[in-house]
Coordinates of C-alpha atoms in Angstrom, one line a residue:
M27 CA -59.2 7.4 13.0
A28 CA -61.5 6.7 10.1
A29 CA -65.0 5.3 10.8
G30 CA -64.2 2.0 9.1
E31 CA -61.1 1.6 11.3
T32 CA -63.1 2.4 14.5
H33 CA -65.7 -0.3 13.5
L34 CA -62.9 -2.8 13.0
Y35 CA -61.5 -2.2 16.4
A36 CA -64.9 -2.3 18.0
K37 CA -65.2 -5.8 16.6
V38 CA -61.9 -6.8 18.0
S39 CA -62.8 -5.5 21.5
N40 CA -66.1 -7.4 21.4
K41 CA -64.4 -10.6 20.5
L42 CA -62.0 -10.2 23.3
K43 CA -64.8 -9.7 25.8
G44 CA -66.5 -12.8 24.6
R45 CA -63.7 -15.2 25.5
S46 CA -60.9 -15.5 28.0
T47 CA -58.1 -13.0 27.4
P48 CA -54.7 -14.5 26.4
S49 CA -52.3 -14.3 29.3
L50 CA -49.8 -12.2 27.3
L51 CA -52.4 -9.6 26.7
D52 CA -53.6 -9.2 30.3
P53 CA -50.6 -7.2 31.7
L54 CA -50.7 -4.9 28.6
L55 CA -54.4 -4.2 29.1
A56 CA -53.8 -3.6 32.8
M57 CA -51.2 -1.0 31.9
G58 CA -53.9 0.9 30.1
F59 CA -52.9 0.1 26.5
P60 CA -55.9 -0.2 24.1
A61 CA -56.6 -3.8 22.9
H62 CA -55.8 -3.1 19.3
T63 CA -52.3 -1.5 20.0
A64 CA -51.5 -4.2 22.5
L65 CA -52.3 -6.9 19.9
K66 CA -50.3 -5.1 17.3
A67 CA -47.3 -5.0 19.6
L68 CA -47.6 -8.8 20.4
A69 CA -47.8 -9.6 16.7
A70 CA -44.8 -7.4 15.9
T71 CA -42.7 -9.1 18.5
G72 CA -43.7 -12.7 17.8
R73 CA -45.9 -13.0 20.9
K74 CA -42.9 -14.1 23.0
T75 CA -43.3 -12.0 26.2
A76 CA -45.4 -9.1 27.5
E77 CA -42.1 -7.3 28.3
E78 CA -41.0 -7.4 24.7
A79 CA -44.4 -6.1 23.6
W80 CA -44.2 -3.3 26.2
D81 CA -40.8 -2.3 24.9
W82 CA -42.1 -2.2 21.4
L83 CA -45.1 0.0 22.5
H84 CA -42.7 2.3 24.4
C85 CA -40.5 2.8 21.3
H86 CA -43.5 3.3 19.0
R87 CA -45.3 5.8 21.3
N88 CA -44.8 8.5 18.6
D89 CA -45.3 6.2 15.6
P90 CA -48.0 7.9 13.4
S91 CA -49.1 4.5 12.2
L92 CA -49.6 3.0 15.6
D93 CA -53.4 3.0 15.4
D94 CA -53.6 2.0 11.7
P95 CA -55.2 -1.5 11.2
I96 CA -52.3 -2.9 9.2
P97 CA -51.7 -6.6 9.9
Q98 CA -48.4 -8.4 9.6
E99 CA -47.6 -10.6 6.6
Y100 CA -46.8 -14.2 7.5
G101 CA -44.8 -16.9 5.7
L102 CA -44.1 -20.6 6.4
F103 CA -40.7 -22.1 5.6
L104 CA -39.1 -25.5 6.0
C105 CA -35.7 -24.8 7.5
P106 CA -32.7 -27.2 7.9
T107 CA -30.9 -27.6 11.2
G108 CA -27.8 -29.5 12.4
P109 CA -24.9 -30.6 10.2
L110 CA -26.7 -29.7 6.9
L111 CA -27.3 -26.2 8.1
E112 CA -23.6 -25.9 9.1
K113 CA -22.6 -26.8 5.6
L114 CA -25.1 -24.4 4.1
E115 CA -23.8 -21.6 6.3
E116 CA -20.2 -22.4 5.1
F117 CA -21.5 -22.2 1.5
W118 CA -23.1 -18.8 2.3
R119 CA -19.9 -17.4 3.7
E120 CA -17.6 -18.7 0.9
S121 CA -20.0 -17.8 -1.9
K122 CA -20.2 -14.2 -0.6
R123 CA -16.5 -14.0 -0.1
Q124 CA -15.5 -15.4 -3.5
C125 CA -18.3 -14.3 -5.7
A126 CA -19.9 -11.3 -3.9
K127 CA -23.4 -11.1 -2.6
N128 CA -26.3 -12.4 -4.6
R129 CA -30.0 -12.6 -4.1
A130 CA -29.9 -15.8 -2.1
H131 CA -27.9 -14.1 0.7
E132 CA -31.0 -11.9 1.5
V133 CA -32.7 -14.8 3.3
F134 CA -31.6 -17.8 5.4
P135 CA -31.5 -21.3 3.9
H136 CA -35.1 -22.5 3.5
V137 CA -37.7 -24.2 1.4
T138 CA -40.7 -21.9 0.8
L139 CA -44.0 -23.7 1.7
C140 CA -46.5 -20.9 0.9
D141 CA -46.8 -17.4 -0.3
F142 CA -46.8 -14.6 2.2
F143 CA -50.3 -13.9 3.6
T144 CA -52.0 -11.6 6.1
C145 CA -53.5 -12.5 9.5
E146 CA -55.3 -10.2 11.8
D147 CA -53.5 -9.4 15.0
Q148 CA -56.2 -11.0 17.2
K149 CA -56.0 -14.3 15.3
V150 CA -52.3 -15.0 15.4
E151 CA -52.7 -17.5 18.2
S152 CA -55.1 -19.5 16.0
L153 CA -52.4 -19.4 13.3
Y154 CA -50.0 -21.1 15.7
E155 CA -52.7 -23.7 16.4
A156 CA -53.0 -24.3 12.6
L157 CA -49.2 -25.0 12.4
K158 CA -49.4 -27.4 15.3
R159 CA -52.4 -29.4 13.9
A160 CA -50.8 -29.6 10.4
G161 CA -47.5 -30.8 11.9
D162 CA -49.2 -33.4 14.1
R163 CA -51.0 -34.8 11.0
T164 CA -47.8 -35.0 9.0
L165 CA -45.4 -36.2 11.6
G166 CA -45.9 -39.9 11.1
S167 CA -45.3 -39.8 7.4
F168 CA -42.6 -37.1 7.3
P169 CA -39.5 -38.6 5.5
A170 CA -36.6 -39.6 7.6
V171 CA -34.3 -38.3 4.8
V172 CA -35.3 -35.5 2.3
P173 CA -33.4 -36.1 -0.9
L174 CA -31.8 -33.0 -2.4
V175 CA -30.8 -32.9 -6.1
L176 CA -28.4 -30.1 -7.2
H177 CA -29.7 -28.0 -10.1
S178 CA -27.7 -25.3 -11.9
S179 CA -28.5 -22.7 -14.5
I180 CA -27.0 -19.4 -15.7
S181 CA -28.8 -17.4 -12.9
Y182 CA -29.9 -20.1 -10.4
L183 CA -28.2 -22.7 -8.2
G184 CA -30.0 -24.8 -5.7
F185 CA -31.3 -28.2 -4.5
F186 CA -34.6 -29.6 -5.8
L187 CA -36.8 -31.7 -3.6
N188 CA -38.3 -34.6 -5.7
G189 CA -40.3 -37.8 -5.3
S190 CA -42.6 -39.0 -2.5
P191 CA -40.8 -36.9 0.2
A192 CA -41.6 -33.8 -1.7
E193 CA -45.2 -34.8 -1.9
V194 CA -45.4 -35.3 1.8
I195 CA -44.0 -31.8 2.4
R196 CA -46.5 -30.4 -0.1
E197 CA -49.3 -32.1 1.7
F198 CA -48.2 -30.6 5.0
A199 CA -48.3 -27.1 3.3
V200 CA -51.8 -27.8 2.0
T201 CA -53.0 -29.0 5.5
F202 CA -51.6 -25.9 7.1
A203 CA -53.4 -23.7 4.5
T204 CA -56.7 -25.5 5.3
E205 CA -56.3 -25.2 9.0
A206 CA -55.3 -21.5 8.8
S207 CA -58.4 -20.8 6.8
V208 CA -60.7 -22.5 9.3
L209 CA -59.0 -21.4 12.6
A210 CA -57.6 -17.9 11.7
D211 CA -59.7 -16.9 8.7
C212 CA -56.6 -16.6 6.6
T213 CA -56.2 -17.1 2.8
V214 CA -53.0 -19.1 2.4
K215 CA -51.7 -20.2 -1.0
P216 CA -49.4 -23.3 -0.7
C217 CA -46.4 -23.3 -3.0
T218 CA -47.3 -25.0 -6.3
K219 CA -43.9 -24.7 -7.9
Q220 CA -41.0 -27.1 -7.7
L221 CA -39.9 -27.3 -4.1
H222 CA -36.4 -26.1 -3.8
L223 CA -33.7 -24.8 -1.4
T224 CA -31.9 -21.9 -3.2
L225 CA -28.1 -21.6 -2.9
A226 CA -27.5 -18.7 -5.3
H227 CA -29.8 -16.5 -7.4
K228 CA -29.2 -13.6 -9.8
F229 CA -25.4 -13.9 -9.6
Y230 CA -22.9 -12.9 -12.2
P231 CA -22.8 -15.5 -15.0
H232 CA -19.0 -15.8 -14.8
H233 CA -19.3 -17.0 -11.1
Q234 CA -21.5 -20.0 -12.0
R235 CA -18.5 -22.5 -12.1
T236 CA -17.1 -21.3 -8.8
L237 CA -20.5 -21.5 -7.1
E238 CA -21.1 -25.1 -8.5
Q239 CA -17.7 -26.2 -7.1
L240 CA -18.6 -24.8 -3.6
A241 CA -22.1 -26.4 -3.8
R242 CA -20.6 -29.9 -4.4
A243 CA -19.0 -29.7 -0.9
I244 CA -22.6 -29.8 0.5
H245 CA -23.4 -33.5 0.7
P246 CA -27.2 -33.9 0.5
G247 CA -27.0 -36.9 2.9
H248 CA -25.8 -34.7 5.9
S249 CA -28.1 -35.4 8.8
C250 CA -30.7 -32.8 9.4
Q251 CA -33.8 -32.0 11.5
W252 CA -36.3 -30.1 9.4
T253 CA -38.4 -27.4 11.1
A254 CA -41.5 -25.7 9.8
T255 CA -41.0 -22.1 10.9
L256 CA -43.5 -19.2 10.8
Y257 CA -42.1 -15.7 10.2
S258 CA -43.8 -12.4 9.8
R259 CA -42.8 -9.1 8.2
D260 CA -44.2 -5.5 7.9
M261 CA -46.2 -5.6 4.6
R262 CA -45.7 -1.8 4.1
F263 CA -41.9 -2.2 3.4
V264 CA -41.8 -5.3 1.3
H265 CA -40.3 -3.5 -1.8
Y266 CA -38.1 -1.1 0.2
Q267 CA -34.4 -1.4 0.7
T268 CA -33.3 -2.2 4.3
L269 CA -30.4 -0.5 5.9
R270 CA -28.7 -1.4 9.2
A271 CA -27.2 1.4 11.4
I272 CA -23.6 0.8 12.3
F273 CA -22.9 4.1 14.1
Q274 CA -24.8 6.2 16.7
Y275 CA -26.3 9.4 15.2
K276 CA -27.9 12.2 17.2
P277 CA -30.2 14.4 15.1
Q278 CA -29.2 18.0 14.5
N279 CA -32.6 18.9 13.0
V280 CA -36.1 18.0 13.9
D281 CA -36.7 16.1 10.6
E282 CA -33.8 13.7 11.2
L283 CA -33.9 10.2 12.7
T284 CA -32.0 9.1 15.8
L285 CA -29.8 6.1 15.0
S286 CA -28.4 3.4 17.4
P287 CA -26.1 0.6 16.2
G288 CA -28.3 -2.3 15.0
D289 CA -31.3 -0.2 14.1
Y290 CA -33.0 -1.1 10.8
I291 CA -34.2 1.6 8.4
F292 CA -36.6 1.0 5.5
V293 CA -35.8 3.2 2.5
D294 CA -37.9 3.6 -0.6
P295 CA -35.4 4.3 -3.4
T296 CA -38.1 5.9 -5.6
Q297 CA -38.9 8.6 -3.0
Q298 CA -35.5 10.3 -2.4
E299 CA -35.9 13.5 -4.3
E300 CA -35.9 15.6 -1.1
A301 CA -32.7 14.1 0.2
S302 CA -29.4 15.8 -0.5
E303 CA -26.2 14.0 -1.5
G304 CA -25.2 11.5 1.2
W305 CA -28.6 11.5 2.9
V306 CA -31.7 9.3 2.6
I307 CA -35.2 9.4 3.9
G308 CA -36.3 6.3 5.7
V309 CA -38.6 4.8 8.3
S310 CA -37.1 3.4 11.5
Q311 CA -38.3 -0.2 12.3
R312 CA -37.5 0.5 16.0
T313 CA -39.7 3.6 16.4
G314 CA -41.9 3.8 13.3
L315 CA -40.7 7.4 12.7
R316 CA -39.8 8.8 9.3
G317 CA -36.9 11.2 8.7
F318 CA -33.6 12.0 7.1
L319 CA -30.4 10.1 8.0
P320 CA -26.8 10.1 6.9
E321 CA -26.4 7.1 4.6
N322 CA -22.8 6.5 5.4
Y323 CA -23.8 5.7 9.0
T324 CA -25.5 2.5 7.6
E325 CA -24.9 -0.6 5.6
R326 CA -27.1 -2.7 3.5
A327 CA -29.0 -5.4 5.4
G328 CA -30.6 -8.6 4.2
E329 CA -34.3 -8.9 3.3
A330 CA -35.0 -11.3 6.2
D331 CA -33.0 -9.4 8.8
T332 CA -36.2 -7.6 9.9
W333 CA -38.5 -10.6 9.8
V334 CA -39.9 -11.8 13.2
K335 CA -39.7 -15.4 14.1
H336 CA -42.9 -16.7 15.7
R337 CA -43.3 -20.5 16.1
T338 CA -41.6 -23.7 14.8
Y339 CA -42.6 -27.3 14.4
T340 CA -39.7 -29.8 14.3
F341 CA -40.1 -33.0 12.4
S342 CA -38.1 -35.5 14.4
L343 CA -39.3 -38.8 16.0
A344 CA -36.2 -38.7 18.3
T345 CA -37.3 -35.4 19.9
D346 CA -39.9 -35.4 22.7
S347 CA -43.2 -33.8 22.0
S348 CA -42.7 -30.8 24.3
S349 CA -39.8 -29.5 22.3
R350 CA -41.1 -30.7 18.9
K351 CA -44.5 -29.0 18.7
D352 CA -45.3 -25.3 18.5
G353 CA -41.9 -24.3 19.8
E354 CA -41.4 -20.7 21.0
G355 CA -39.6 -18.6 18.4
G356 CA -36.2 -17.4 19.4
S357 CA -34.8 -14.0 18.5
R358 CA -35.3 -12.8 14.9
H359 CA -31.7 -13.6 14.2
D360 CA -31.8 -17.3 15.2
L361 CA -31.1 -18.4 11.6
E362 CA -29.0 -15.4 10.6
F363 CA -25.3 -16.0 10.2
H364 CA -22.3 -13.8 9.3
P365 CA -18.8 -14.5 8.0
P366 CA -16.2 -14.9 10.7
Q367 CA -14.1 -11.9 11.3
T368 CA -10.5 -12.3 10.1
S369 CA -7.5 -10.6 11.6
R370 CA -6.0 -7.6 9.9
S371 CA -2.8 -9.3 9.3
F372 CA -4.4 -12.3 7.6
S373 CA -6.5 -9.9 5.4
S374 CA -3.4 -8.0 4.4
I375 CA -1.6 -11.2 3.4
Q376 CA -4.6 -12.2 1.3
A377 CA -4.6 -8.9 -0.5
L378 CA -0.9 -9.0 -1.0
Q379 CA -1.1 -12.5 -2.5
A380 CA -4.0 -11.5 -4.8
T381 CA -2.2 -8.4 -6.2
V382 CA 1.1 -10.2 -6.7
A383 CA -0.6 -13.1 -8.6
R384 CA -2.9 -11.2 -11.0
K385 CA -3.3 -8.0 -12.9
S386 CA -6.0 -5.9 -11.2
V387 CA -7.9 -2.7 -11.7
L388 CA -8.8 -0.6 -8.6
V389 CA -11.4 2.1 -9.4
V390 CA -11.6 4.8 -6.7
R391 CA -14.0 7.7 -6.3
H392 CA -12.3 11.1 -5.5
G393 CA -12.4 12.6 -2.0
E394 CA -15.0 15.1 -0.7
R395 CA -15.2 18.1 -3.0
V396 CA -15.5 21.6 -1.5
D397 CA -18.9 22.4 -3.2
Q398 CA -20.3 19.2 -1.7
V399 CA -20.1 20.9 1.7
F400 CA -20.5 24.6 1.0
G401 CA -22.9 24.4 -2.0
R402 CA -22.9 25.5 -5.6
L403 CA -22.0 29.1 -4.7
W404 CA -18.9 28.1 -2.6
L405 CA -16.6 30.3 -4.7
Q406 CA -18.4 33.4 -3.7
Q407 CA -17.7 32.6 0.0
C408 CA -14.0 32.5 -0.4
S409 CA -13.3 35.3 -3.0
T410 CA -12.3 38.8 -2.3
P411 CA -13.7 41.6 -4.4
D412 CA -10.4 41.8 -6.4
G413 CA -10.6 38.0 -7.2
H414 CA -8.2 36.6 -4.6
Y415 CA -8.8 33.5 -2.6
Y416 CA -9.1 33.4 1.2
R417 CA -10.1 30.6 3.6
P418 CA -13.4 31.3 5.4
D419 CA -13.7 27.9 7.0
L420 CA -11.2 25.2 8.0
N421 CA -12.8 22.8 5.5
F422 CA -11.9 25.1 2.6
P423 CA -8.5 24.2 1.1
C424 CA -5.5 26.0 2.5
S425 CA -4.8 27.4 -1.0
L426 CA -5.8 27.0 -4.6
P427 CA -3.4 26.2 -7.5
R428 CA -2.8 29.0 -10.0
R429 CA -4.9 29.0 -13.2
S430 CA -4.1 31.2 -16.1
N431 CA -7.7 31.8 -16.9
G432 CA -8.6 33.0 -13.4
I433 CA -10.1 31.8 -10.1
Q434 CA -13.7 31.7 -11.6
H435 CA -13.0 28.4 -13.4
F436 CA -12.8 26.6 -10.1
E437 CA -16.6 27.0 -9.8
N438 CA -17.2 24.1 -12.2
D439 CA -13.9 22.3 -11.5
P440 CA -13.8 22.4 -7.7
P441 CA -10.9 21.2 -5.6
L442 CA -11.0 18.8 -2.6
S443 CA -12.1 20.1 0.8
S444 CA -9.7 19.7 3.7
C445 CA -11.7 16.6 4.7
G446 CA -11.3 15.3 1.2
V447 CA -7.5 15.6 1.5
F448 CA -7.7 13.7 4.8
Q449 CA -9.9 11.0 3.3
S450 CA -7.5 10.5 0.4
R451 CA -4.4 10.3 2.6
T452 CA -6.2 7.9 5.0
A453 CA -7.1 5.6 2.0
G454 CA -3.6 5.8 0.6
A455 CA -2.1 4.8 4.0
A456 CA -4.5 1.9 4.1
L457 CA -3.5 0.8 0.6
L458 CA 0.1 0.9 1.6
D459 CA -0.7 -1.2 4.7
S460 CA -2.6 -3.7 2.6
G461 CA 0.4 -4.6 0.5
V462 CA -1.0 -3.7 -3.0
R463 CA 1.6 -3.2 -5.7
V464 CA 0.4 -0.3 -7.9
I465 CA 1.9 -0.3 -11.4
S466 CA 0.2 2.7 -13.0
V467 CA -2.3 5.4 -12.2
F468 CA -5.0 7.0 -14.4
T469 CA -7.2 9.9 -13.5
S470 CA -10.1 12.0 -14.7
P471 CA -9.1 15.5 -15.7
A472 CA -11.3 17.0 -12.9
L473 CA -9.0 18.7 -10.3
R474 CA -10.5 16.8 -7.4
C475 CA -9.6 13.5 -9.1
V476 CA -6.0 14.6 -9.9
Q477 CA -5.6 15.8 -6.3
T478 CA -6.9 12.5 -5.0
A479 CA -4.5 10.5 -7.2
K480 CA -1.6 12.6 -6.1
L481 CA -2.4 12.1 -2.4
L482 CA -2.9 8.4 -2.8
L483 CA 0.5 8.1 -4.5
E484 CA 2.2 10.2 -1.8
E485 CA 0.9 7.8 0.9
L486 CA 2.0 4.8 -1.2
K487 CA 5.5 6.4 -1.5
L488 CA 5.2 6.4 -5.3
E489 CA 4.7 10.1 -6.0
K490 CA 8.3 10.6 -7.3
Q491 CA 8.6 7.6 -9.6
M492 CA 5.1 7.2 -10.9
K493 CA 3.5 9.7 -13.3
I494 CA -0.3 10.4 -13.3
R495 CA -1.9 9.7 -16.7
V496 CA -4.8 12.1 -17.3
E497 CA -7.6 10.3 -19.2
P498 CA -10.6 12.6 -20.2
G499 CA -12.5 9.4 -21.2
I500 CA -13.2 8.5 -17.6
F501 CA -14.7 11.9 -16.7
E502 CA -18.2 11.6 -15.3
W503 CA -21.4 11.6 -17.3
T504 CA -21.5 15.1 -18.8
K505 CA -25.4 15.2 -18.5
W506 CA -24.8 15.7 -14.8
E507 CA -22.8 18.8 -15.2
A508 CA -24.7 21.7 -13.6
S509 CA -23.3 24.2 -16.0
K510 CA -24.5 22.1 -19.0
A511 CA -21.1 22.6 -20.5
I512 CA -17.7 20.8 -20.3
P513 CA -15.7 22.4 -17.4
T514 CA -12.5 24.2 -18.2
F515 CA -9.9 21.9 -16.7
M516 CA -6.4 22.8 -15.7
S517 CA -4.0 22.1 -18.5
L518 CA -1.1 19.5 -18.1
E519 CA 1.3 22.5 -17.9
E520 CA -0.7 24.1 -15.1
L521 CA -0.8 20.8 -13.3
K522 CA 2.9 20.4 -13.5
E523 CA 3.5 23.9 -12.3
A524 CA 1.3 23.0 -9.3
S525 CA 3.6 20.1 -8.5
F526 CA 1.4 17.3 -9.9
N527 CA 3.6 14.7 -11.5
V528 CA 1.5 14.2 -14.7
D529 CA 2.6 12.3 -17.8
T530 CA 2.7 14.7 -20.7
E531 CA 3.6 11.8 -23.1
Y532 CA 0.3 9.9 -22.5
R533 CA -2.1 9.8 -25.4
P534 CA -5.6 9.4 -24.0
A535 CA -8.4 7.2 -25.5
V536 CA -10.7 10.1 -25.6
P537 CA -9.0 13.5 -26.0
L538 CA -10.5 16.4 -24.1
C539 CA -11.9 18.0 -27.3
R540 CA -14.1 15.0 -27.9
L541 CA -16.0 15.3 -24.6
R542 CA -19.6 16.3 -25.5
P543 CA -21.9 18.3 -23.2
A544 CA -25.1 16.7 -22.1
E545 CA -24.2 13.4 -23.8
S546 CA -26.7 10.5 -23.8
Y547 CA -26.3 7.6 -21.4
A548 CA -25.4 5.3 -24.3
E549 CA -22.7 7.7 -25.4
Y550 CA -21.3 7.9 -21.8
V551 CA -21.3 4.1 -21.5
E552 CA -19.5 3.7 -24.8
R553 CA -16.9 6.3 -23.9
S554 CA -16.2 4.6 -20.5
S555 CA -15.8 1.2 -22.2
A556 CA -13.4 2.5 -24.8
S557 CA -11.4 4.3 -22.1
V558 CA -11.0 1.3 -19.8
G559 CA -9.9 -0.8 -22.7
R560 CA -7.3 1.7 -23.6
I561 CA -6.1 1.8 -19.9
I562 CA -5.7 -1.9 -19.8
S563 CA -3.8 -2.0 -23.1
A564 CA -1.5 0.8 -21.8
C565 CA -0.3 -1.5 -19.0
P566 CA 1.3 -4.7 -20.5
Q567 CA 2.5 -6.1 -17.2
D568 CA 0.9 -9.4 -16.2
T569 CA 0.6 -8.5 -12.5
G570 CA 0.0 -5.5 -10.3
V571 CA -2.7 -3.0 -9.7
I572 CA -3.9 -0.4 -12.2
L573 CA -5.2 2.5 -10.1
V574 CA -8.1 4.5 -11.7
V575 CA -9.2 7.6 -9.9
S576 CA -12.4 9.0 -11.2
H577 CA -16.0 9.7 -10.1
G578 CA -18.7 7.6 -8.5
S579 CA -20.2 6.8 -11.9
A580 CA -16.9 5.1 -12.9
L581 CA -17.2 2.4 -10.2
D582 CA -20.0 1.0 -12.4
S583 CA -19.2 2.2 -16.0
C584 CA -15.5 1.2 -15.8
T585 CA -16.0 -2.2 -14.3
R586 CA -19.0 -3.7 -16.1
P587 CA -17.2 -3.7 -19.5
L588 CA -14.3 -5.6 -17.9
L589 CA -16.7 -8.2 -16.4
G590 CA -18.5 -8.6 -19.7
L591 CA -21.8 -7.3 -18.4
P592 CA -24.3 -5.1 -20.3
P593 CA -24.9 -1.6 -19.1
R594 CA -27.4 -1.1 -16.3
D595 CA -30.8 0.5 -16.8
C596 CA -30.3 4.3 -16.7
G597 CA -32.6 4.8 -13.7
D598 CA -30.9 2.0 -11.7
F599 CA -27.5 3.5 -12.6
A600 CA -28.4 6.9 -11.3
Q601 CA -29.8 5.4 -8.0
L602 CA -26.6 3.3 -7.5
V603 CA -24.2 6.2 -8.2
R604 CA -25.7 8.6 -5.7
K605 CA -25.0 6.1 -2.9
I606 CA -21.2 5.8 -3.5
P607 CA -19.2 7.5 -0.8
S608 CA -16.0 9.5 -1.1
L609 CA -13.1 7.1 -1.7
G610 CA -15.5 4.3 -2.5
M611 CA -13.7 1.5 -4.4
C612 CA -14.4 -1.4 -6.8
F613 CA -11.7 -4.0 -7.4
C614 CA -11.5 -6.3 -10.5
E615 CA -8.9 -9.1 -11.0
E616 CA -8.0 -10.8 -14.3
N617 CA -8.5 -14.6 -14.2
K618 CA -6.2 -15.7 -17.1
E619 CA -6.9 -19.3 -16.5
E620 CA -10.6 -18.8 -17.3
G621 CA -10.1 -15.8 -19.7
K622 CA -12.2 -13.3 -17.7
W623 CA -12.2 -10.6 -15.1
E624 CA -13.8 -11.0 -11.7
L625 CA -15.1 -8.6 -9.1
V626 CA -13.5 -9.2 -5.7
N627 CA -13.3 -7.4 -2.3
P628 CA -11.3 -4.1 -2.4
P629 CA -8.0 -4.3 -0.5
V630 CA -9.2 -1.6 2.1
K631 CA -12.4 -0.7 3.8
T632 CA -14.7 2.3 3.3
L633 CA -14.0 5.4 5.3
T634 CA -17.2 6.5 7.2
H635 CA -17.6 9.8 9.1
G636 CA -20.3 12.1 10.2
S637 CA -21.4 15.6 9.4
N638 CA -20.1 18.6 11.3
A639 CA -22.5 21.6 11.6
A640 CA -21.2 25.2 11.0
F641 CA -20.6 27.1 14.3
N642 CA -20.7 30.9 14.9
W643 CA -19.4 31.8 18.3
R644 CA -21.0 35.3 18.1
N645 CA -24.5 33.8 18.0
W646 CA -23.6 31.5 20.9
I647 CA -22.3 34.2 23.2
L648 CA -24.9 36.8 22.4
S649 CA -28.0 34.5 22.4
D650 CA -30.4 34.6 25.4

C-alpha cells in the first residue's frame, strides 16, 4: 500500500476511535476485518446488514483492489411509485418490444436531482442524515401533484417538470447538497438543467411517432408517491459495458473468470486486443477479479443494474413518519423491471402474423467455421502428404466438396465445422417452428455461407423448390481477409456438383470480378448498400421473408441502408461485429403505410453454447 493510502486509513481509524462505532461495523471489526475494508464492504452493499457486508468481503477476499481507497459514487434521484410507475413500466416494456432498446432503458424511471459525486466510506451515514434533513425541510411544501408536460424531439421523448412544483424540487436538491457538504464533506452539484423524466433517448428517428403514441397512454395525473432515492455505483466502471451472466461457467485456464447466473461483468470495449474471437476480458462485480470469459454466456445488462440502493425519503403526508423518512433501501433491483415472459405458442403466432402481413428481410450470420476452432493452419491438420482430406477431430467436417483447383483453396474459404452444421440445422428448425414464410434466399459466395443457407432451407423443407442466389456484393469487408486477397470461391458449377441448389440465372448486383482486396470502409458500405437494394428489387412480392445469409458484418451493413440510417463510425462498427455470434440474426420489416423499414425482433432466439477443450486420452492414461 502506498504511503499516502496508509496515511488516509490511519485517519479513518483515528476518527473511529474518537466516536462510538456504528452498530453495523462492530461485528465486522470483531471478526478481525480492518476498519477500512469493513467500511468499504458496508458502502458497497448499501449499509443494510452486517451479513451482506460479510458476504461481500468473503467474495472479494482475492480482489486486488480491496485495499485501494476508492470511494463509491453517489447520485440522488426523484423516483415515481404507485399507479404512475406502473404506467411507466408498461411504456418501458412496449417501447422496447416495438422499437427496440434505447438509452432510456439503461436506467429506471427517474428525475435526476444532482450529478454523481463521491463520498468517503466512513461518511456514508452522514450522507443519509443529509437526505433526512433535506427531506424534512421540504416535506411541508412538497407539491401534492407534480405536473408533467410531454416533450418530443427527433432523439428525445420525456416529461418536463415546470412551474412552482419544479422550483420546490430544485430547492430540495440544493438543500441536500448543502447538508451533504456540511455533514459528509461532499461536493454535490444540484441539477441546473430543465428537470425531466426521460421516456426515450437516442432512438431511431423513424420510431418517434410510435413512441409518442405509447407515451400518450401515460396520463400525467396518475396518482403517485415521489421518493428521493440515494444510489451508488463503482466509479471505476462508469464508461464500461455491463454484461450479465446467463449460464454457469467453470474456468478451464487460470486466467478465466468463474461465472454464475446473475453475475455482472464490467468490460472495457477499448481493451480487448488480447481476447480471441468469442471471448472478452472483464472484471467481475461479485469478486472483483479480472479475467477472460466466453461472451456468449452473457447478455447486455442495463447501466443501473449494478447500482446499489441506499436510502429513500418518501414525500407523502398520508404516510407515517417511520416509513417516510430515511427508509432502508431494498435490493438493488427494487426499481428494475422486465417484460413479462410470453409463451412459445403466442410468440410463434406473432411471428407468423408479422411475416404474413409484410415483406421482411432476415439477415443471418453463417455457422461456426472450422478455422474459428482449429486456427489459421487448420488445413495442415487434416491433409495427408499427397493432398487428401482426413478427419482428425469430430468437429472437422465429415468430408469436403470437390474443388477443381485443389484442396489448398479451402484455407481462405473454409467450410463449416460439425458444430456449425448443427447450429445451422437448429436455427432452421426454429425458423420452421416460428411460422416464417421464406420467399427467397441470397448468400455470400463464401462456402460457409452457402452451406448455412442450404442447411436452413433443408430444415425449412424448401431445399428442393427454392434456389440459392449467390450475391458477391454481400461478402464481408475485404480489408479483414487474412490473405490480403480475394479468396478463390467455388464456382456455381462446382456448387451444383456438390448438391447445392444454386441459381445459375441470377445476375448479382456486384459480380465477383468487382470485389477489390483491402477495400476502404466507405467502399464496403457502398457495396453492401447497392447489394441489399438489388436483393429487394429482385423480390417483387409484397409479403414474405427474404433470407440473406452472410457474415457478421452484414447484420449492420445490410440493415442500416434499409432503415435509412447513416453508416456507423468505423471503430464502432468493428467493435460491434466482433460480438455477433454464429447464426446471429437481424430482422427488418417494411412498413408500407409509413413508407419505411423497421427493425423488429427476429423470429427465433440466439443459440448459445460453451467451448469444449481438446482431449488426448494418451496424456490422461500415462500422466502421473
